[in-house]
Amino acid sequence: MQTVITICDTCRFSEAEKLSPDGETGGALLAAMIERGADGETVAVRRHSCLMGCERHCNVALSAPGKLTYVLGRFLPEAEAAEAIVDFARQHALSESGQVPFRAWPQGVKGHFVARIPPLPAP
């Protein structure tokens, strides 16, 4: 089953700066890196303006029907963060419930979890 990474493309570049030196938001930079790493089959990406996690920067949500949803934030818009997010999303996609064992978490996502949201009950 496919996991979707929803990325806030309006997130700040850093805690102190809204835009990068090149005039882009951190969310847009991180989104571009994640899009390059996602395969479109197991992991898909969509951009969304404002996930309302503005006290953090570079927020993402990982979700799939019938699975746990994870919200993560406080990332730097860097390749290492993008790779860790995509790696975690692949593991989420392969998991029946969406739960990924802690021992399998990429180092780059540890300390970035904001919320774990249970799936909606089946109709």
Coordinates of N, CA, C and O in Angstrom, one line a residue:
M1 N 0.8 -1.2 0.0 CA 0.0 0.0 0.0 C 0.9 1.2 0.0 O 1.9 1.3 0.6
Q2 N 0.4 2.3 -0.7 CA 1.2 3.5 -0.8 C 1.1 4.4 0.4 O 0.0 4.5 1.0
T3 N 2.2 5.0 0.8 CA 2.2 6.0 1.9 C 2.4 7.3 1.2 O 3.2 7.5 0.3
V4 N 1.6 8.3 1.7 CA 1.7 9.7 1.1 C 2.4 10.6 2.2 O 2.0 10.6 3.3
I5 N 3.4 11.3 1.7 CA 4.1 12.3 2.5 C 3.5 13.6 2.1 O 3.6 14.0 1.0
T6 N 2.8 14.3 3.1 CA 2.3 15.6 2.8 C 3.3 16.6 3.4 O 3.6 16.5 4.6
I7 N 3.8 17.5 2.6 CA 4.8 18.4 3.1 C 4.3 19.9 3.1 O 3.7 20.3 2.1
C8 N 4.5 20.6 4.2 CA 4.1 22.0 4.2 C 5.2 22.8 3.4 O 6.3 22.8 3.8
D9 N 4.7 23.3 2.3 CA 5.7 24.0 1.4 C 5.8 25.5 1.8 O 6.6 26.2 1.1
T10 N 5.2 25.9 2.9 CA 5.3 27.3 3.3 C 6.1 27.4 4.6 O 6.2 28.5 5.1
C11 N 6.6 26.3 5.1 CA 7.3 26.3 6.4 C 8.6 27.2 6.3 O 9.2 27.2 5.2
R12 N 9.0 27.7 7.4 CA 10.1 28.6 7.5 C 11.4 27.8 7.1 O 11.5 26.6 7.2
F13 N 12.4 28.6 6.7 CA 13.7 28.0 6.3 C 14.4 27.5 7.6 O 15.0 26.4 7.6
S14 N 14.3 28.2 8.6 CA 14.9 27.9 9.9 C 14.1 28.5 11.0 O 13.1 29.3 10.7
E15 N 14.4 28.2 12.2 CA 13.7 28.8 13.3 C 13.8 30.4 13.3 O 12.8 31.0 13.6
A16 N 14.9 30.9 12.8 CA 15.1 32.4 12.8 C 14.7 33.0 11.5 O 14.5 34.2 11.4
E17 N 14.7 32.3 10.4 CA 14.6 32.9 9.1 C 13.4 32.3 8.3 O 13.2 31.1 8.3
K18 N 12.6 33.1 7.7 CA 11.4 32.7 6.9 C 11.9 32.1 5.6 O 11.4 31.0 5.2
L19 N 12.9 32.8 4.9 CA 13.3 32.4 3.6 C 14.8 32.0 3.6 O 15.6 32.5 4.4
S20 N 15.2 31.2 2.7 CA 16.6 30.8 2.5 C 17.3 32.0 1.9 O 16.7 33.0 1.4
P21 N 18.6 32.0 1.8 CA 19.3 33.1 1.1 C 18.9 33.2 -0.4 O 19.0 34.3 -0.9
D22 N 18.4 32.1 -1.0 CA 17.9 32.2 -2.3 C 16.4 32.6 -2.5 O 15.9 32.6 -3.5
G23 N 15.8 32.9 -1.3 CA 14.4 33.4 -1.3 C 13.4 32.3 -1.3 O 12.2 32.6 -1.6
E24 N 13.7 31.0 -1.0 CA 12.8 30.0 -0.9 C 12.5 29.6 0.5 O 13.3 29.8 1.4
T25 N 11.3 29.1 0.7 CA 10.9 28.6 2.1 C 11.7 27.3 2.3 O 12.0 26.5 1.4
G26 N 11.9 26.9 3.6 CA 12.5 25.7 3.9 C 11.6 24.5 3.5 O 12.1 23.5 3.1
G27 N 10.3 24.7 3.6 CA 9.3 23.7 3.2 C 9.4 23.3 1.7 O 9.4 22.2 1.3
A28 N 9.6 24.4 0.9 CA 9.7 24.2 -0.5 C 11.0 23.4 -0.9 O 11.0 22.5 -1.7
L29 N 12.1 23.8 -0.2 CA 13.4 23.2 -0.4 C 13.3 21.7 0.0 O 13.8 20.8 -0.7
L30 N 12.8 21.4 1.2 CA 12.6 20.0 1.7 C 11.7 19.2 0.8 O 12.0 18.1 0.4
A31 N 10.6 19.8 0.3 CA 9.7 19.1 -0.6 C 10.4 18.7 -1.9 O 10.2 17.6 -2.3
A32 N 11.2 19.6 -2.4 CA 11.9 19.2 -3.7 C 12.8 18.0 -3.4 O 12.9 17.1 -4.3
M33 N 13.5 18.0 -2.3 CA 14.4 16.9 -2.0 C 13.7 15.6 -1.8 O 14.1 14.5 -2.3
I34 N 12.5 15.7 -1.1 CA 11.7 14.5 -0.8 C 11.1 14.0 -2.1 O 11.1 12.8 -2.4
E35 N 10.7 14.9 -3.0 CA 10.1 14.4 -4.3 C 11.1 13.7 -5.1 O 10.8 12.7 -5.8
R36 N 12.4 14.1 -5.1 CA 13.4 13.4 -5.8 C 13.7 12.0 -5.3 O 14.0 11.1 -6.0
G37 N 13.4 11.8 -4.0 CA 13.7 10.5 -3.3 C 12.5 9.5 -3.3 O 12.7 8.3 -3.2
A38 N 11.3 10.0 -3.5 CA 10.1 9.2 -3.5 C 10.0 8.5 -4.9 O 10.2 9.1 -5.9
D39 N 9.5 7.2 -4.8 CA 9.4 6.5 -6.1 C 8.0 6.6 -6.8 O 7.8 6.2 -7.9
G40 N 7.1 7.3 -6.1 CA 5.7 7.5 -6.7 C 4.8 6.2 -6.6 O 3.6 6.4 -6.8
E41 N 5.4 5.1 -6.3 CA 4.6 3.9 -6.1 C 4.4 3.5 -4.7 O 3.3 3.6 -4.1
T42 N 5.5 3.2 -4.0 CA 5.4 2.9 -2.5 C 5.2 4.2 -1.7 O 4.5 4.3 -0.8
V43 N 5.9 5.3 -2.2 CA 5.9 6.6 -1.5 C 5.5 7.6 -2.5 O 6.2 7.8 -3.5
A44 N 4.4 8.4 -2.2 CA 4.0 9.5 -3.0 C 4.2 10.8 -2.2 O 4.2 10.7 -1.0
V45 N 4.2 11.9 -2.9 CA 4.4 13.2 -2.2 C 3.4 14.1 -2.7 O 3.0 14.2 -3.9
R46 N 2.9 14.9 -1.8 CA 2.0 16.0 -2.1 C 2.4 17.2 -1.3 O 2.8 17.1 -0.1
R47 N 2.3 18.4 -1.9 CA 2.6 19.6 -1.2 C 1.3 20.3 -0.7 O 0.3 20.1 -1.3
H48 N 1.4 20.9 0.5 CA 0.2 21.6 1.0 C 0.7 22.9 1.7 O 1.7 22.8 2.4
S49 N 0.0 23.9 1.5 CA 0.4 25.2 2.1 C -0.2 25.2 3.5 O -1.4 25.2 3.7
C50 N 0.7 25.2 4.5 CA 0.5 25.3 5.9 C -0.2 24.1 6.6 O -1.4 23.8 6.3
L51 N 0.6 23.4 7.4 CA 0.1 22.3 8.2 C -0.2 22.8 9.6 O -0.4 22.0 10.5
M52 N -0.1 24.1 9.8 CA -0.4 24.7 11.1 C 0.6 24.3 12.2 O 0.2 24.2 13.4
G53 N 1.8 24.0 11.9 CA 2.9 23.7 12.9 C 3.9 24.8 12.9 O 5.1 24.5 12.9
C54 N 3.5 26.0 12.8 CA 4.3 27.1 12.6 C 5.4 27.4 13.6 O 6.4 28.0 13.4
E55 N 5.2 26.8 14.8 CA 6.2 27.0 15.9 C 7.4 26.1 15.6 O 8.4 26.2 16.2
R56 N 7.2 25.2 14.7 CA 8.3 24.3 14.2 C 8.6 24.7 12.7 O 7.8 25.5 12.2
H57 N 9.5 24.2 12.1 CA 9.7 24.4 10.7 C 9.9 23.1 10.0 O 10.3 22.1 10.6
C58 N 9.6 23.1 8.7 CA 9.7 21.9 7.8 C 8.9 20.7 8.4 O 9.4 19.7 8.9
N59 N 7.6 20.9 8.4 CA 6.6 19.9 8.9 C 6.2 19.0 7.8 O 6.0 19.4 6.6
V60 N 6.0 17.7 8.1 CA 5.5 16.7 7.2 C 4.5 15.8 7.9 O 4.6 15.7 9.1
A61 N 3.6 15.2 7.2 CA 2.7 14.1 7.7 C 2.8 12.9 6.8 O 2.9 13.1 5.6
L62 N 2.8 11.7 7.4 CA 2.9 10.5 6.6 C 1.6 9.8 6.9 O 1.2 9.6 8.1
S63 N 0.9 9.4 5.8 CA -0.4 8.8 6.0 C -0.7 7.7 4.9 O -0.1 7.8 3.8
A64 N -1.6 6.8 5.2 CA -2.1 5.9 4.3 C -3.5 5.4 4.8 O -3.7 5.3 6.1
P65 N -4.4 5.0 4.0 CA -5.7 4.5 4.5 C -5.6 3.3 5.4 O -4.8 2.4 5.2
G66 N -6.3 3.4 6.6 CA -6.3 2.4 7.5 C -5.0 2.2 8.4 O -4.9 1.2 9.1
K67 N -4.1 3.2 8.3 CA -2.9 3.1 9.0 C -2.7 4.3 9.9 O -3.4 5.4 9.7
L68 N -1.8 4.2 10.9 CA -1.4 5.3 11.7 C -0.9 6.5 10.8 O -0.2 6.2 9.8
T69 N -1.2 7.7 11.2 CA -0.6 8.9 10.6 C 0.4 9.4 11.5 O 0.2 9.5 12.7
Y70 N 1.6 9.8 11.0 CA 2.6 10.5 11.8 C 2.8 11.9 11.3 O 2.8 12.2 10.1
V71 N 2.9 12.8 12.3 CA 3.3 14.2 12.0 C 4.7 14.4 12.6 O 4.9 14.1 13.7
L72 N 5.5 15.0 11.8 CA 6.9 15.2 12.2 C 7.3 16.7 11.8 O 6.7 17.3 10.9
G73 N 8.2 17.3 12.6 CA 8.6 18.6 12.3 C 10.0 18.9 12.8 O 10.7 18.0 13.3
R74 N 10.4 20.2 12.7 CA 11.7 20.7 13.2 C 12.8 20.1 12.4 O 13.9 19.8 12.9
F75 N 12.6 19.9 11.1 CA 13.7 19.5 10.2 C 14.4 20.6 9.6 O 13.9 21.7 9.4
L76 N 15.7 20.4 9.3 CA 16.4 21.4 8.4 C 16.2 20.9 7.0 O 16.1 19.7 6.7
P77 N 16.1 21.9 6.1 CA 15.8 21.5 4.7 C 17.1 21.0 4.0 O 17.8 21.7 3.3
E78 N 17.5 19.8 4.4 CA 18.8 19.2 4.0 C 18.5 17.8 3.4 O 17.5 17.1 3.8
A79 N 19.4 17.3 2.6 CA 19.3 16.0 2.0 C 19.2 14.9 3.0 O 18.4 13.9 2.8
E80 N 19.9 15.0 4.1 CA 19.9 13.9 5.1 C 18.5 13.8 5.7 O 18.0 12.7 5.9
A81 N 17.9 14.9 6.0 CA 16.5 14.9 6.5 C 15.5 14.3 5.5 O 14.7 13.4 5.8
A82 N 15.7 14.7 4.2 CA 14.8 14.2 3.2 C 14.9 12.7 3.0 O 13.9 11.9 2.9
E83 N 16.1 12.2 3.1 CA 16.4 10.7 2.9 C 15.8 10.0 4.1 O 15.2 8.9 3.9
A84 N 15.9 10.5 5.3 CA 15.4 9.8 6.5 C 13.8 9.8 6.4 O 13.2 8.8 6.8
I85 N 13.2 10.9 6.0 CA 11.8 10.9 5.9 C 11.3 9.9 4.9 O 10.3 9.2 5.1
V86 N 11.9 9.9 3.7 CA 11.5 8.9 2.7 C 11.7 7.5 3.1 O 10.9 6.6 2.9
D87 N 12.8 7.2 3.8 CA 13.1 5.9 4.3 C 12.0 5.5 5.3 O 11.5 4.4 5.3
F88 N 11.7 6.4 6.3 CA 10.6 6.1 7.2 C 9.3 5.8 6.5 O 8.5 4.9 6.9
A89 N 9.0 6.6 5.5 CA 7.7 6.4 4.7 C 7.7 5.1 4.0 O 6.6 4.5 4.0
R90 N 8.8 4.6 3.5 CA 8.9 3.3 2.9 C 8.5 2.2 3.9 O 7.8 1.3 3.6
Q91 N 9.1 2.3 5.1 CA 8.8 1.4 6.1 C 7.3 1.4 6.6 O 6.7 0.4 6.8
H92 N 6.8 2.6 6.6 CA 5.4 2.9 6.9 C 4.5 2.1 5.9 O 3.5 1.5 6.2
A93 N 4.9 2.3 4.6 CA 4.1 1.7 3.5 C 4.1 0.2 3.6 O 3.1 -0.5 3.3
L94 N 5.2 -0.4 4.1 CA 5.4 -1.9 4.2 C 4.7 -2.5 5.4 O 4.4 -3.7 5.5
S95 N 4.4 -1.6 6.4 CA 3.8 -2.1 7.7 C 2.3 -2.2 7.5 O 1.7 -1.3 7.0
E96 N 1.8 -3.3 8.1 CA 0.3 -3.5 8.0 C -0.5 -2.4 8.7 O -1.5 -1.9 8.2
S97 N 0.0 -1.9 9.8 CA -0.7 -0.9 10.6 C -0.1 0.5 10.5 O -0.7 1.5 11.0
G98 N 1.1 0.6 9.8 CA 1.7 1.9 9.7 C 2.8 2.1 10.8 O 3.6 3.0 10.8
Q99 N 2.7 1.2 11.8 CA 3.7 1.4 12.9 C 5.0 0.8 12.5 O 5.1 -0.3 12.0
V100 N 6.1 1.6 12.8 CA 7.4 1.2 12.4 C 8.1 1.0 13.8 O 8.2 1.9 14.6
P101 N 8.8 -0.2 14.0 CA 9.5 -0.4 15.3 C 10.6 0.6 15.4 O 11.3 1.0 14.5
F102 N 10.7 1.1 16.7 CA 11.7 2.1 17.0 C 13.1 1.7 16.5 O 13.8 2.5 15.9
R103 N 13.5 0.5 16.6 CA 14.8 0.0 16.2 C 15.0 0.2 14.7 O 16.2 0.2 14.2
A104 N 14.0 0.3 13.9 CA 14.1 0.5 12.5 C 14.0 2.0 12.0 O 14.1 2.2 10.8
W105 N 13.7 2.9 13.0 CA 13.6 4.3 12.6 C 15.0 4.8 12.1 O 16.0 4.6 12.7
P106 N 15.0 5.5 11.0 CA 16.2 6.2 10.6 C 16.6 7.2 11.6 O 15.8 7.9 12.2
Q107 N 17.9 7.3 11.8 CA 18.4 8.3 12.8 C 17.8 9.7 12.6 O 17.5 10.5 13.5
G108 N 17.7 10.1 11.3 CA 17.3 11.4 10.9 C 15.8 11.8 11.3 O 15.5 13.0 11.2
V109 N 15.0 10.8 11.7 CA 13.6 11.2 12.1 C 13.5 11.2 13.7 O 12.5 11.7 14.2
K110 N 14.5 10.6 14.3 CA 14.4 10.5 15.8 C 14.4 11.9 16.4 O 15.2 12.7 16.0
G111 N 13.5 12.2 17.3 CA 13.4 13.5 17.9 C 12.5 14.5 17.1 O 12.4 15.6 17.5
H112 N 12.0 14.0 16.0 CA 11.2 14.9 15.2 C 9.7 14.6 15.2 O 8.9 15.3 14.5
F113 N 9.3 13.6 16.0 CA 7.8 13.3 16.0 C 7.0 14.3 16.8 O 7.4 14.7 17.9
V114 N 5.9 14.7 16.2 CA 5.0 15.6 16.9 C 3.8 14.9 17.3 O 3.3 15.1 18.4
A115 N 3.2 14.0 16.5 CA 2.0 13.3 16.8 C 1.9 12.0 16.1 O 2.4 11.9 15.0
R116 N 1.2 11.0 16.7 CA 0.8 9.8 16.0 C -0.7 9.7 16.1 O -1.2 9.7 17.2
I117 N -1.3 9.7 15.0 CA -2.8 9.8 14.9 C -3.3 8.4 14.5 O -2.9 7.9 13.5
P118 N -4.3 7.9 15.3 CA -4.8 6.6 14.9 C -5.7 6.7 13.6 O -6.2 7.7 13.3
P119 N -5.7 5.6 12.9 CA -6.5 5.6 11.7 C -8.0 5.7 12.0 O -8.5 5.4 13.1
L120 N -8.8 6.3 11.1 CA -10.2 6.3 11.2 C -10.8 4.9 11.1 O -10.2 4.1 10.4
P121 N -11.8 4.6 11.9 CA -12.4 3.3 11.8 C -13.0 3.0 10.4 O -13.5 4.0 9.7
A122 N -13.0 1.8 10.0 CA -13.6 1.4 8.7 C -15.1 1.7 8.7 O -15.7 1.5 9.7
P123 N -15.6 2.2 7.6 CA -17.1 2.4 7.5 C -17.9 1.2 7.6 O -17.5 0.1 7.4

